[in-house]
Amino acid sequence: MSDFYQKVYATVKKIPKGNVASYGQIATLLGNPMSARSVGWALRAVPDSDIPWHRVVSSSGHLTIAHPDVSAESQKLLLESEGVTVTADNKNKLFKVDMITYQWKLS
DNA sequence: GGTCTGACTAGGT
DNA sequence: AACCTAGCCAGAC
């Protein structure tokens, strides 16, 4: 397991319940603003369910998940269970959250 | 060690 | 507003 993965997981764990963060935001916190794609790559291989990966969405708020065993619908349910409103676009083919309201803001 | 791929993004059509 | 393109970085081969 590379340091990069560890950093990503550690940062994702810090996202408060009921909030979401973008891939780019995570990357910025790691010190590499341009490595948003790599953040997604790390989340793809999340080792345990102890990590709130569902709180990470694209910068536009879309649930652009691509995982063999987990669907965007599962992510939607997880977010809603934390009080995050998830809207459905294009007849449930794509979900998204309101970043203005729910994006993780550092204090 | 070069190439390809992708849970990304910002900017342009 | 939906779609396309070009940069980015880390992993897999």
PDB file of C-alpha atoms (C1' of nucleotides) in Angstrom:
ATOM      1  CA  MET A   1       0.000   0.000   0.000  1.00  0.00           C
ATOM      2  CA  SER A   2       1.531   3.285  -1.089  1.00  0.00           C
ATOM      3  CA  ASP A   3       1.684   6.429   1.010  1.00  0.00           C
ATOM      4  CA  PHE A   4      -0.611   8.097  -1.457  1.00  0.00           C
ATOM      5  CA  TYR A   5      -3.379   5.604  -0.775  1.00  0.00           C
ATOM      6  CA  GLN A   6      -2.930   5.998   2.971  1.00  0.00           C
ATOM      7  CA  LYS A   7      -3.154   9.764   2.678  1.00  0.00           C
ATOM      8  CA  VAL A   8      -6.321   9.556   0.611  1.00  0.00           C
ATOM      9  CA  TYR A   9      -7.987   7.198   3.067  1.00  0.00           C
ATOM     10  CA  ALA A  10      -6.934   9.288   6.059  1.00  0.00           C
ATOM     11  CA  THR A  11      -8.350  12.430   4.483  1.00  0.00           C
ATOM     12  CA  VAL A  12     -11.609  10.797   3.430  1.00  0.00           C
ATOM     13  CA  LYS A  13     -12.114   9.612   7.001  1.00  0.00           C
ATOM     14  CA  LYS A  14     -12.014  13.240   8.128  1.00  0.00           C
ATOM     15  CA  ILE A  15     -15.032  14.248   6.065  1.00  0.00           C
ATOM     16  CA  PRO A  16     -17.796  15.068   8.561  1.00  0.00           C
ATOM     17  CA  LYS A  17     -20.980  13.027   8.503  1.00  0.00           C
ATOM     18  CA  GLY A  18     -23.590  14.761   6.401  1.00  0.00           C
ATOM     19  CA  ASN A  19     -21.021  16.507   4.232  1.00  0.00           C
ATOM     20  CA  VAL A  20     -19.362  15.653   0.935  1.00  0.00           C
ATOM     21  CA  ALA A  21     -16.039  16.532  -0.712  1.00  0.00           C
ATOM     22  CA  SER A  22     -14.896  16.525  -4.315  1.00  0.00           C
ATOM     23  CA  TYR A  23     -12.001  14.452  -5.638  1.00  0.00           C
ATOM     24  CA  GLY A  24     -10.112  17.621  -6.400  1.00  0.00           C
ATOM     25  CA  GLN A  25     -10.679  18.852  -2.894  1.00  0.00           C
ATOM     26  CA  ILE A  26      -9.152  15.707  -1.440  1.00  0.00           C
ATOM     27  CA  ALA A  27      -6.232  16.020  -3.827  1.00  0.00           C
ATOM     28  CA  THR A  28      -5.689  19.622  -2.755  1.00  0.00           C
ATOM     29  CA  LEU A  29      -5.625  18.634   0.896  1.00  0.00           C
ATOM     30  CA  LEU A  30      -2.977  16.059   0.041  1.00  0.00           C
ATOM     31  CA  GLY A  31      -0.873  18.760  -1.542  1.00  0.00           C
ATOM     32  CA  ASN A  32      -1.429  17.713  -5.144  1.00  0.00           C
ATOM     33  CA  PRO A  33      -4.275  19.795  -6.604  1.00  0.00           C
ATOM     34  CA  MET A  34      -3.832  18.198 -10.014  1.00  0.00           C
ATOM     35  CA  SER A  35      -4.147  14.583  -8.975  1.00  0.00           C
ATOM     36  CA  ALA A  36      -7.908  14.271  -8.632  1.00  0.00           C
ATOM     37  CA  ARG A  37      -7.932  11.276 -10.981  1.00  0.00           C
ATOM     38  CA  SER A  38      -5.519   9.447  -8.747  1.00  0.00           C
ATOM     39  CA  VAL A  39      -7.794  10.029  -5.779  1.00  0.00           C
ATOM     40  CA  GLY A  40     -10.526   8.200  -7.621  1.00  0.00           C
ATOM     41  CA  TRP A  41      -8.065   5.463  -8.412  1.00  0.00           C
ATOM     42  CA  ALA A  42      -7.282   5.068  -4.729  1.00  0.00           C
ATOM     43  CA  LEU A  43     -10.947   4.976  -3.734  1.00  0.00           C
ATOM     44  CA  ARG A  44     -11.541   2.260  -6.283  1.00  0.00           C
ATOM     45  CA  ALA A  45      -9.406  -0.010  -4.148  1.00  0.00           C
ATOM     46  CA  VAL A  46     -10.766   0.950  -0.738  1.00  0.00           C
ATOM     47  CA  PRO A  47      -9.807  -1.952   1.537  1.00  0.00           C
ATOM     48  CA  ASP A  48     -12.513  -1.777   4.203  1.00  0.00           C
ATOM     49  CA  SER A  49     -15.972  -0.322   4.722  1.00  0.00           C
ATOM     50  CA  ASP A  50     -14.590   1.798   7.541  1.00  0.00           C
ATOM     51  CA  ILE A  51     -13.867   4.507   4.991  1.00  0.00           C
ATOM     52  CA  PRO A  52     -16.752   6.851   4.041  1.00  0.00           C
ATOM     53  CA  TRP A  53     -15.974   6.723   0.320  1.00  0.00           C
ATOM     54  CA  HIS A  54     -19.580   7.638  -0.457  1.00  0.00           C
ATOM     55  CA  ARG A  55     -18.903  11.176   0.760  1.00  0.00           C
ATOM     56  CA  VAL A  56     -16.611  11.782  -2.201  1.00  0.00           C
ATOM     57  CA  VAL A  57     -18.254  13.033  -5.398  1.00  0.00           C
ATOM     58  CA  SER A  58     -17.169  14.913  -8.516  1.00  0.00           C
ATOM     59  CA  SER A  59     -16.689  18.688  -8.376  1.00  0.00           C
ATOM     60  CA  SER A  60     -20.098  19.200  -9.972  1.00  0.00           C
ATOM     61  CA  GLY A  61     -21.714  17.046  -7.304  1.00  0.00           C
ATOM     62  CA  HIS A  62     -22.437  14.100  -9.574  1.00  0.00           C
ATOM     63  CA  LEU A  63     -22.086  10.539  -8.345  1.00  0.00           C
ATOM     64  CA  THR A  64     -19.711   9.349 -11.045  1.00  0.00           C
ATOM     65  CA  ILE A  65     -18.967   6.073  -9.335  1.00  0.00           C
ATOM     66  CA  ALA A  66     -17.517   3.176 -11.260  1.00  0.00           C
ATOM     67  CA  HIS A  67     -17.062   0.140  -9.089  1.00  0.00           C
ATOM     68  CA  PRO A  68     -17.663  -3.524  -9.964  1.00  0.00           C
ATOM     69  CA  ASP A  69     -19.589  -4.303  -6.784  1.00  0.00           C
ATOM     70  CA  VAL A  70     -21.030  -0.962  -5.712  1.00  0.00           C
ATOM     71  CA  SER A  71     -23.494   1.155  -7.674  1.00  0.00           C
ATOM     72  CA  ALA A  72     -24.273   4.857  -7.616  1.00  0.00           C
ATOM     73  CA  GLU A  73     -27.641   3.929  -6.193  1.00  0.00           C
ATOM     74  CA  SER A  74     -25.959   2.415  -3.151  1.00  0.00           C
ATOM     75  CA  GLN A  75     -24.001   5.610  -2.696  1.00  0.00           C
ATOM     76  CA  LYS A  76     -27.224   7.586  -2.938  1.00  0.00           C
ATOM     77  CA  LEU A  77     -28.803   5.552  -0.153  1.00  0.00           C
ATOM     78  CA  LEU A  78     -25.754   5.901   2.072  1.00  0.00           C
ATOM     79  CA  LEU A  79     -25.726   9.675   1.638  1.00  0.00           C
ATOM     80  CA  GLU A  80     -29.436  10.002   2.274  1.00  0.00           C
ATOM     81  CA  SER A  81     -29.055   7.991   5.471  1.00  0.00           C
ATOM     82  CA  GLU A  82     -26.713  10.736   6.672  1.00  0.00           C
ATOM     83  CA  GLY A  83     -29.145  13.514   5.844  1.00  0.00           C
ATOM     84  CA  VAL A  84     -27.708  14.491   2.472  1.00  0.00           C
ATOM     85  CA  THR A  85     -30.314  15.192  -0.178  1.00  0.00           C
ATOM     86  CA  VAL A  86     -29.544  13.439  -3.454  1.00  0.00           C
ATOM     87  CA  THR A  87     -31.438  14.512  -6.546  1.00  0.00           C
ATOM     88  CA  ALA A  88     -32.029  12.285  -9.535  1.00  0.00           C
ATOM     89  CA  ASP A  89     -31.184  13.414 -13.043  1.00  0.00           C
ATOM     90  CA  ASN A  90     -32.328  11.854 -16.308  1.00  0.00           C
ATOM     91  CA  LYS A  91     -34.764   9.395 -14.791  1.00  0.00           C
ATOM     92  CA  ASN A  92     -32.450   7.883 -12.174  1.00  0.00           C
ATOM     93  CA  LYS A  93     -29.588   7.395 -14.586  1.00  0.00           C
ATOM     94  CA  LEU A  94     -27.443   9.928 -12.777  1.00  0.00           C
ATOM     95  CA  PHE A  95     -27.524  11.273  -9.254  1.00  0.00           C
ATOM     96  CA  LYS A  96     -26.123  14.445  -7.802  1.00  0.00           C
ATOM     97  CA  VAL A  97     -25.872  16.426  -4.575  1.00  0.00           C
ATOM     98  CA  ASP A  98     -26.018  20.164  -3.988  1.00  0.00           C
ATOM     99  CA  MET A  99     -22.373  21.123  -3.435  1.00  0.00           C
ATOM    100  CA  ILE A 100     -23.333  24.624  -2.338  1.00  0.00           C
ATOM    101  CA  THR A 101     -25.158  23.125   0.603  1.00  0.00           C
ATOM    102  CA  TYR A 102     -23.198  20.006   1.462  1.00  0.00           C
ATOM    103  CA  GLN A 103     -19.592  20.521   0.389  1.00  0.00           C
ATOM    104  CA  TRP A 104     -17.137  20.036   3.238  1.00  0.00           C
ATOM    105  CA  LYS A 105     -15.875  23.435   4.300  1.00  0.00           C
ATOM    106  CA  LEU A 106     -12.749  23.581   6.436  1.00  0.00           C
ATOM    107  CA  SER A 107     -12.932  25.807   9.447  1.00  0.00           C
TER     108      SER A 107
ATOM    109  C1'  DG B   1      10.981   1.978 -18.203  1.00  0.00           C
ATOM    110  C1'  DG B   2       7.577   3.287 -21.858  1.00  0.00           C
ATOM    111  C1'  DT B   3       2.405   3.119 -22.526  1.00  0.00           C
ATOM    112  C1'  DC B   4      -2.207   2.899 -21.508  1.00  0.00           C
ATOM    113  C1'  DT B   5      -6.116   3.650 -18.484  1.00  0.00           C
ATOM    114  C1'  DG B   6      -9.222   6.096 -15.450  1.00  0.00           C
ATOM    115  C1'  DA B   7     -14.515   6.968  -9.113  1.00  0.00           C
ATOM    116  C1'  DC B   8     -11.208  14.006 -12.303  1.00  0.00           C
ATOM    117  C1'  DT B   9     -11.313  19.036 -13.945  1.00  0.00           C
ATOM    118  C1'  DA B  10     -11.512  23.220 -16.309  1.00  0.00           C
ATOM    119  C1'  DG B  11     -12.294  25.291 -20.455  1.00  0.00           C
ATOM    120  C1'  DG B  12     -14.006  25.370 -25.109  1.00  0.00           C
ATOM    121  C1'  DT B  13     -17.783  24.035 -28.783  1.00  0.00           C
TER     122       DT B  13
ATOM    123  C1'  DA C   1     -26.922  23.008 -21.278  1.00  0.00           C
ATOM    124  C1'  DA C   2     -24.872  18.769 -23.157  1.00  0.00           C
ATOM    125  C1'  DC C   3     -20.721  17.075 -25.178  1.00  0.00           C
ATOM    126  C1'  DC C   4     -15.611  17.100 -26.401  1.00  0.00           C
ATOM    127  C1'  DT C   5     -10.675  17.903 -25.488  1.00  0.00           C
ATOM    128  C1'  DA C   6      -6.510  18.366 -23.330  1.00  0.00           C
ATOM    129  C1'  DG C   7      -3.763  18.239 -19.105  1.00  0.00           C
ATOM    130  C1'  DC C   8      -2.907  15.711 -14.695  1.00  0.00           C
ATOM    131  C1'  DC C   9      -1.061  11.860 -11.509  1.00  0.00           C
ATOM    132  C1'  DA C  10      -0.521   7.105  -9.788  1.00  0.00           C
ATOM    133  C1'  DG C  11      -0.972   2.049 -11.018  1.00  0.00           C
ATOM    134  C1'  DA C  12      -0.983  -1.896 -13.862  1.00  0.00           C
ATOM    135  C1'  DC C  13       1.429  -4.418 -17.576  1.00  0.00           C
TER     136       DC C  13
END
